[in-house]
């Protein structure tokens, strides 16, 4: 349930509502907007009728049910978009602000030289965050699994040299503390989107989370996974669309462009688009990035490798540095003009 306070509600009236929400057996979550304050009553087992009755309390405009199963993630609870701040060694990047953020780097950290060359290249081209996998979720146990802590150390060096904040994947609850020491943002990979133990643990860390959509997850399931993070106390969450499984085999996954727009409509959380995993094809990355930005993506995350043909993971979907530079130049080009009303011929 949501208690919408009126524009003129006083601090005392808001405090009273927060107290009443607690008494009714719910957790109060307060969103202070520029115009009005919203008090959301979330949790199970509370007494709904006591919240409904608050519609006549002083300072209350109305009380409405939250239409969706995800509550804190919903736009209804927070109509204005959230901004996720990623703080690096030298600067802070805002995902969800007026500018699109570009996160780039290799699928996996393979060596010091590979990562530093990529980090410097993507920075020169205009990326403002660095990605790189240290712990890799691979379909086969015989494939490269990542360099682990050695990769984290290399990421830290690149972070300090370039100033780019770093995002890397965390696959297990056991690695959370270690990765928090090295990375500025923690990625929950697609395969772990519904690893509820991991989500619960990440809800308690003081780092922003990049939550990828599971390959077979509906938008509702994806937003409910984000709800685990917010309800557990971490509201610094960016959603990431990275393609889903469909009957189509021409692309590695089917990039769900509509889901980018839909997630923005349903939720206040910023949305990141991953055209690399979304398509699996070098040649489609620039076009799909432009499309994602056109439908409202707040950031894109792109795989870049100094020599994709030698990459230990995801080479076919990695851009080399000159290709990434070209893509970056193309991202700011205007869309084609729409044909004006028909003219007599
Ligand atoms: C990755 O980012 O390299 C990755 C493994 O992503 P996903 O979880 O989307 O497959
Ligand atoms: Mn990858």
Coordinates of C-alpha atoms and ligand atoms in Angstrom, one line a residue:
X1 CA 0.0 0.0 0.0
X2 CA 1.1 3.6 -0.6
X3 CA 0.2 6.6 1.5
X4 CA 0.4 9.7 -0.7
X5 CA 1.0 12.7 1.6
X6 CA -0.5 16.0 0.4
X7 CA 1.9 18.8 -0.8
X8 CA 1.3 20.7 2.4
X9 CA 1.9 17.7 4.8
X10 CA 4.1 18.7 7.8
X11 CA 7.1 16.7 9.1
X12 CA 5.0 15.8 12.1
X13 CA 2.2 14.4 10.0
X14 CA 4.6 12.3 7.9
X15 CA 6.2 11.0 11.1
X16 CA 2.8 10.0 12.4
X17 CA 2.0 8.0 9.3
X18 CA 5.4 6.3 9.4
X19 CA 4.6 5.3 13.0
X20 CA 1.1 4.1 12.1
X21 CA 2.5 2.0 9.2
X22 CA 4.8 0.3 11.7
X23 CA 2.0 -0.3 14.2
X24 CA 0.0 -2.0 11.4
X25 CA 2.8 -4.5 11.0
X26 CA 4.4 -3.2 7.8
X27 CA 7.8 -1.7 7.1
X28 CA 7.6 2.0 6.1
X29 CA 9.7 3.2 3.1
X30 CA 9.7 6.9 2.7
X31 CA 10.3 8.7 -0.7
X32 CA 10.7 12.4 -0.4
X33 CA 10.0 13.9 -3.9
X34 CA 10.3 17.5 -4.9
X35 CA 6.6 17.9 -4.6
X36 CA 5.3 15.3 -2.3
X37 CA 6.2 12.6 0.1
X38 CA 5.2 9.0 -0.4
X39 CA 5.1 6.5 2.5
X40 CA 5.0 2.9 1.2
X41 CA 3.8 0.1 3.6
X42 CA 5.6 -3.1 2.5
X43 CA 6.0 -6.6 3.9
X44 CA 3.7 -9.5 4.5
X45 CA 1.4 -10.1 7.4
X46 CA 0.5 -6.5 8.1
X47 CA -3.1 -5.3 8.6
X48 CA -4.1 -3.6 5.3
X49 CA -7.4 -2.1 6.7
X50 CA -5.3 -0.1 9.2
X51 CA -3.4 1.4 6.3
X52 CA -6.6 2.0 4.2
X53 CA -8.0 3.9 7.2
X54 CA -5.1 6.4 7.0
X55 CA -6.8 8.1 4.0
X56 CA -8.5 10.4 6.6
X57 CA -5.4 11.1 8.7
X58 CA -4.2 14.7 8.6
X59 CA -1.8 15.5 5.8
X60 CA -2.8 12.4 3.7
X61 CA -4.0 12.9 0.2
X62 CA -4.9 9.3 -0.6
X63 CA -4.1 5.7 0.0
X64 CA -3.7 3.3 -2.9
X65 CA -2.7 -0.3 -3.4
X66 CA 0.6 -1.0 -5.2
X67 CA -0.6 -2.6 -8.4
X68 CA 2.5 -4.7 -9.0
X69 CA 4.1 -7.5 -7.0
X70 CA 7.4 -5.5 -6.9
X71 CA 6.8 -2.7 -4.5
X72 CA 10.0 -0.6 -3.7
X73 CA 11.2 -1.0 -7.3
X74 CA 7.9 0.3 -8.7
X75 CA 7.5 3.7 -10.2
X76 CA 4.3 4.0 -8.1
X77 CA 6.5 4.1 -5.0
X78 CA 9.0 6.5 -6.4
X79 CA 7.7 8.5 -9.5
X80 CA 11.1 10.2 -10.1
X81 CA 14.0 8.2 -11.6
X82 CA 16.7 7.0 -9.3
X83 CA 20.3 7.8 -9.9
X84 CA 22.9 5.1 -9.0
X85 CA 26.2 6.6 -8.0
X86 CA 29.4 4.6 -8.7
X87 CA 32.4 6.1 -6.9
X88 CA 35.8 5.2 -8.3
X89 CA 39.3 6.2 -7.1
X90 CA 39.2 9.6 -8.7
X91 CA 35.6 10.3 -9.9
X92 CA 32.0 9.4 -9.5
X93 CA 29.8 8.3 -12.3
X94 CA 26.0 8.7 -12.2
X95 CA 23.8 6.1 -13.9
X96 CA 20.3 7.4 -14.5
X97 CA 21.2 11.1 -14.8
X98 CA 20.9 13.2 -18.0
X99 CA 23.9 11.6 -19.7
X100 CA 24.3 8.1 -21.0
X101 CA 27.1 6.2 -19.3
X102 CA 29.3 3.9 -21.4
X103 CA 30.9 1.0 -19.5
X104 CA 33.5 -0.9 -21.6
X105 CA 36.2 -3.5 -21.1
X106 CA 36.9 -7.2 -21.8
X107 CA 34.6 -10.1 -21.0
X108 CA 37.4 -11.5 -18.8
X109 CA 40.6 -10.1 -17.4
X110 CA 43.3 -12.2 -19.0
X111 CA 46.5 -10.4 -18.2
X112 CA 47.8 -7.1 -16.9
X113 CA 48.8 -6.0 -20.3
X114 CA 45.4 -6.9 -21.9
X115 CA 43.5 -5.1 -19.3
X116 CA 45.6 -2.0 -19.1
X117 CA 45.7 -1.6 -22.9
X118 CA 41.9 -2.0 -23.0
X119 CA 41.3 0.4 -20.1
X120 CA 43.4 3.1 -21.6
X121 CA 41.9 2.6 -25.1
X122 CA 38.3 2.7 -23.9
X123 CA 39.0 5.7 -21.7
X124 CA 40.5 7.6 -24.7
X125 CA 37.4 6.8 -26.7
X126 CA 35.1 8.2 -24.0
X127 CA 34.0 5.3 -21.8
X128 CA 33.5 6.4 -18.2
X129 CA 33.5 3.0 -16.5
X130 CA 35.6 -0.2 -16.9
X131 CA 34.2 -3.7 -16.9
X132 CA 36.2 -7.0 -16.6
X133 CA 35.4 -10.4 -15.3
X134 CA 37.5 -12.0 -12.6
X135 CA 35.1 -14.9 -11.7
X136 CA 33.5 -16.1 -14.9
X137 CA 30.2 -18.1 -15.1
X138 CA 31.0 -20.4 -18.0
X139 CA 28.6 -23.0 -19.5
X140 CA 31.4 -25.6 -19.6
X141 CA 33.7 -26.4 -16.7
X142 CA 36.5 -26.8 -19.3
X143 CA 36.4 -23.2 -20.4
X144 CA 38.4 -20.4 -19.0
X145 CA 37.0 -19.6 -15.5
X146 CA 38.7 -16.3 -14.9
X147 CA 41.9 -15.3 -13.0
X148 CA 40.1 -14.7 -9.7
X149 CA 41.9 -12.6 -7.2
X150 CA 44.8 -11.9 -9.6
X151 CA 42.2 -10.3 -11.9
X152 CA 40.9 -8.2 -9.1
X153 CA 44.4 -6.9 -8.5
X154 CA 44.8 -6.0 -12.1
X155 CA 41.4 -4.3 -12.1
X156 CA 42.5 -2.3 -9.1
X157 CA 45.6 -1.1 -10.9
X158 CA 43.6 -0.1 -14.0
X159 CA 41.1 1.7 -11.8
X160 CA 43.9 3.7 -10.2
X161 CA 45.8 4.4 -13.5
X162 CA 42.8 5.5 -15.5
X163 CA 40.4 6.8 -12.8
X164 CA 37.6 4.7 -14.3
X165 CA 35.3 3.1 -11.7
X166 CA 35.2 -0.7 -12.1
X167 CA 32.4 -3.2 -12.3
X168 CA 33.0 -7.0 -12.0
X169 CA 30.8 -10.0 -11.4
X170 CA 30.3 -11.7 -8.1
X171 CA 29.1 -15.3 -8.5
X172 CA 29.0 -16.5 -4.9
X173 CA 28.2 -15.2 -1.4
X174 CA 31.7 -16.3 -0.3
X175 CA 33.4 -13.8 -2.7
X176 CA 31.3 -10.8 -1.7
X177 CA 33.6 -9.2 0.9
X178 CA 36.7 -9.7 -1.3
X179 CA 35.2 -8.2 -4.4
X180 CA 33.8 -5.3 -2.4
X181 CA 37.5 -4.4 -1.5
X182 CA 38.4 -4.1 -5.2
X183 CA 35.4 -3.1 -7.2
X184 CA 33.2 -0.1 -7.3
X185 CA 30.1 -1.9 -8.5
X186 CA 29.2 -5.6 -8.3
X187 CA 27.5 -7.4 -11.2
X188 CA 25.0 -10.1 -10.6
X189 CA 25.3 -12.2 -13.8
X190 CA 22.3 -13.4 -15.8
X191 CA 22.6 -16.9 -14.5
X192 CA 22.5 -15.7 -10.9
X193 CA 19.6 -13.4 -11.2
X194 CA 17.5 -15.7 -9.0
X195 CA 20.3 -16.7 -6.6
X196 CA 18.3 -15.4 -3.7
X197 CA 21.0 -16.1 -1.1
X198 CA 23.4 -13.9 -3.2
X199 CA 20.8 -11.2 -3.6
X200 CA 20.1 -11.2 0.1
X201 CA 23.8 -10.8 0.9
X202 CA 24.2 -8.1 -1.7
X203 CA 21.3 -6.2 -0.2
X204 CA 23.6 -5.6 2.8
X205 CA 26.7 -4.2 1.1
X206 CA 27.5 -0.6 0.6
X207 CA 28.2 -0.9 -3.2
X208 CA 25.9 -0.4 -6.1
X209 CA 24.7 -3.5 -8.0
X210 CA 24.3 -4.2 -11.7
X211 CA 21.5 -6.8 -11.9
X212 CA 21.4 -8.6 -15.2
X213 CA 18.2 -10.1 -16.4
X214 CA 18.2 -13.9 -16.4
X215 CA 18.2 -15.5 -19.9
X216 CA 14.8 -16.9 -19.3
X217 CA 13.4 -14.4 -16.8
X218 CA 10.3 -12.4 -17.4
X219 CA 10.4 -8.7 -16.7
X220 CA 8.3 -9.3 -13.6
X221 CA 10.8 -11.9 -12.3
X222 CA 13.7 -9.5 -13.0
X223 CA 12.1 -6.7 -11.1
X224 CA 11.2 -9.0 -8.2
X225 CA 14.9 -10.0 -8.1
X226 CA 15.7 -6.3 -7.8
X227 CA 13.1 -6.1 -5.0
X228 CA 15.2 -8.5 -2.9
X229 CA 18.0 -5.9 -3.1
X230 CA 15.9 -2.9 -2.2
X231 CA 13.8 -4.6 0.5
X232 CA 17.0 -5.8 2.1
X233 CA 18.4 -2.3 2.3
X234 CA 20.4 -1.6 -0.9
X235 CA 18.7 0.9 -3.2
X236 CA 21.7 1.4 -5.4
X237 CA 20.6 -0.9 -8.2
X238 CA 20.9 -0.7 -11.9
X239 CA 19.0 -3.2 -14.1
X240 CA 20.7 -4.7 -17.1
X241 CA 19.0 -6.1 -20.2
X242 CA 21.4 -8.6 -21.8
X243 CA 19.1 -10.6 -24.1
X244 CA 16.9 -13.6 -23.5
X245 CA 16.5 -17.1 -25.0
X246 CA 14.0 -17.4 -27.8
X247 CA 13.6 -19.7 -30.8
X248 CA 16.0 -17.4 -32.8
X249 CA 19.5 -18.8 -33.2
X250 CA 20.9 -16.2 -35.6
X251 CA 21.9 -14.1 -32.6
X252 CA 23.4 -15.5 -29.4
X253 CA 20.4 -14.1 -27.4
X254 CA 17.4 -12.0 -28.4
X255 CA 18.0 -8.5 -27.2
X256 CA 14.7 -7.4 -25.7
X257 CA 14.5 -3.7 -26.7
X258 CA 10.9 -3.4 -25.5
X259 CA 12.0 -4.6 -22.0
X260 CA 14.4 -1.7 -21.7
X261 CA 11.5 0.7 -22.3
X262 CA 9.1 -1.4 -20.2
X263 CA 11.5 -1.6 -17.2
X264 CA 11.9 2.2 -17.3
X265 CA 8.1 2.5 -17.4
X266 CA 7.4 0.1 -14.5
X267 CA 10.4 1.0 -12.3
X268 CA 12.4 4.1 -11.2
X269 CA 15.7 2.1 -11.4
X270 CA 18.1 3.0 -14.2
X271 CA 18.4 0.5 -17.0
X272 CA 21.7 -0.6 -18.6
X273 CA 21.8 -2.3 -22.0
X274 CA 24.3 -5.0 -22.9
X275 CA 24.3 -5.3 -26.7
X276 CA 27.4 -7.7 -26.5
X277 CA 25.6 -10.5 -24.7
X278 CA 22.3 -9.4 -26.2
X279 CA 23.5 -10.2 -29.8
X280 CA 26.7 -12.1 -29.6
X281 CA 27.8 -10.4 -32.8
X282 CA 30.4 -7.7 -33.1
X283 CA 28.7 -6.3 -36.2
X284 CA 25.4 -5.6 -34.3
X285 CA 26.7 -3.9 -31.2
X286 CA 26.8 -0.2 -32.4
X287 CA 23.3 -0.5 -34.0
X288 CA 21.7 -2.1 -30.9
X289 CA 23.4 0.4 -28.6
X290 CA 21.9 3.3 -30.5
X291 CA 18.5 1.6 -30.4
X292 CA 18.8 1.0 -26.6
X293 CA 19.7 4.6 -26.0
X294 CA 16.8 5.7 -28.2
X295 CA 14.3 3.7 -26.1
X296 CA 15.6 5.1 -22.8
X297 CA 18.7 3.1 -21.7
X298 CA 20.7 5.0 -19.1
X299 CA 23.9 3.2 -19.9
X300 CA 25.4 0.6 -22.2
X301 CA 27.9 -2.0 -21.3
X302 CA 30.1 -3.2 -24.1
X303 CA 32.8 -5.9 -24.4
X304 CA 36.1 -4.6 -25.8
X305 CA 39.3 -6.6 -26.3
X306 CA 42.6 -5.5 -27.9
X307 CA 42.5 -8.6 -30.1
X308 CA 39.1 -10.3 -30.1
X309 CA 40.3 -13.3 -32.1
X310 CA 42.6 -14.2 -29.2
X311 CA 40.0 -13.5 -26.4
X312 CA 39.7 -16.3 -23.9
X313 CA 35.9 -15.6 -23.6
X314 CA 33.3 -13.9 -25.8
X315 CA 35.7 -12.9 -28.7
X316 CA 33.0 -12.9 -31.4
X317 CA 31.0 -10.3 -29.5
X318 CA 34.0 -8.1 -28.5
X319 CA 34.9 -4.9 -30.3
X320 CA 38.6 -4.1 -30.8
X321 CA 39.7 -0.6 -29.8
X322 CA 39.3 1.1 -33.2
X323 CA 35.9 -0.4 -33.6
X324 CA 34.9 0.8 -30.1
X325 CA 36.2 4.3 -31.0
X326 CA 34.0 4.3 -34.2
X327 CA 31.0 3.1 -32.2
X328 CA 31.5 6.0 -29.7
X329 CA 31.6 8.5 -32.5
X330 CA 28.4 7.1 -33.9
X331 CA 26.5 7.1 -30.6
X332 CA 26.1 10.9 -30.6
X333 CA 25.0 11.1 -34.3
X334 CA 21.4 12.2 -34.7
X335 CA 18.7 9.6 -35.7
X336 CA 17.4 9.8 -39.2
X337 CA 14.7 12.5 -39.6
X338 CA 11.1 11.2 -39.8
X339 CA 9.4 12.0 -43.1
X340 CA 7.4 15.2 -42.9
X341 CA 3.7 15.0 -43.9
X342 CA 3.3 13.8 -47.5
X343 CA 3.9 16.4 -50.2
X344 CA 2.0 16.7 -53.4
X345 CA 4.1 15.2 -56.3
Ligands
LIG1 C1 29.5 -11.0 -18.7 O1 29.1 -9.8 -18.4 O2 30.6 -11.3 -19.1 C2 28.5 -12.1 -18.5 C3 28.9 -13.3 -18.3 O3 27.2 -11.7 -18.6 P1 25.8 -12.5 -18.5 O4 25.7 -12.8 -17.1 O5 24.8 -11.4 -19.0 O6 25.9 -13.7 -19.4
LIG2 MN1 31.1 -11.9 -21.6

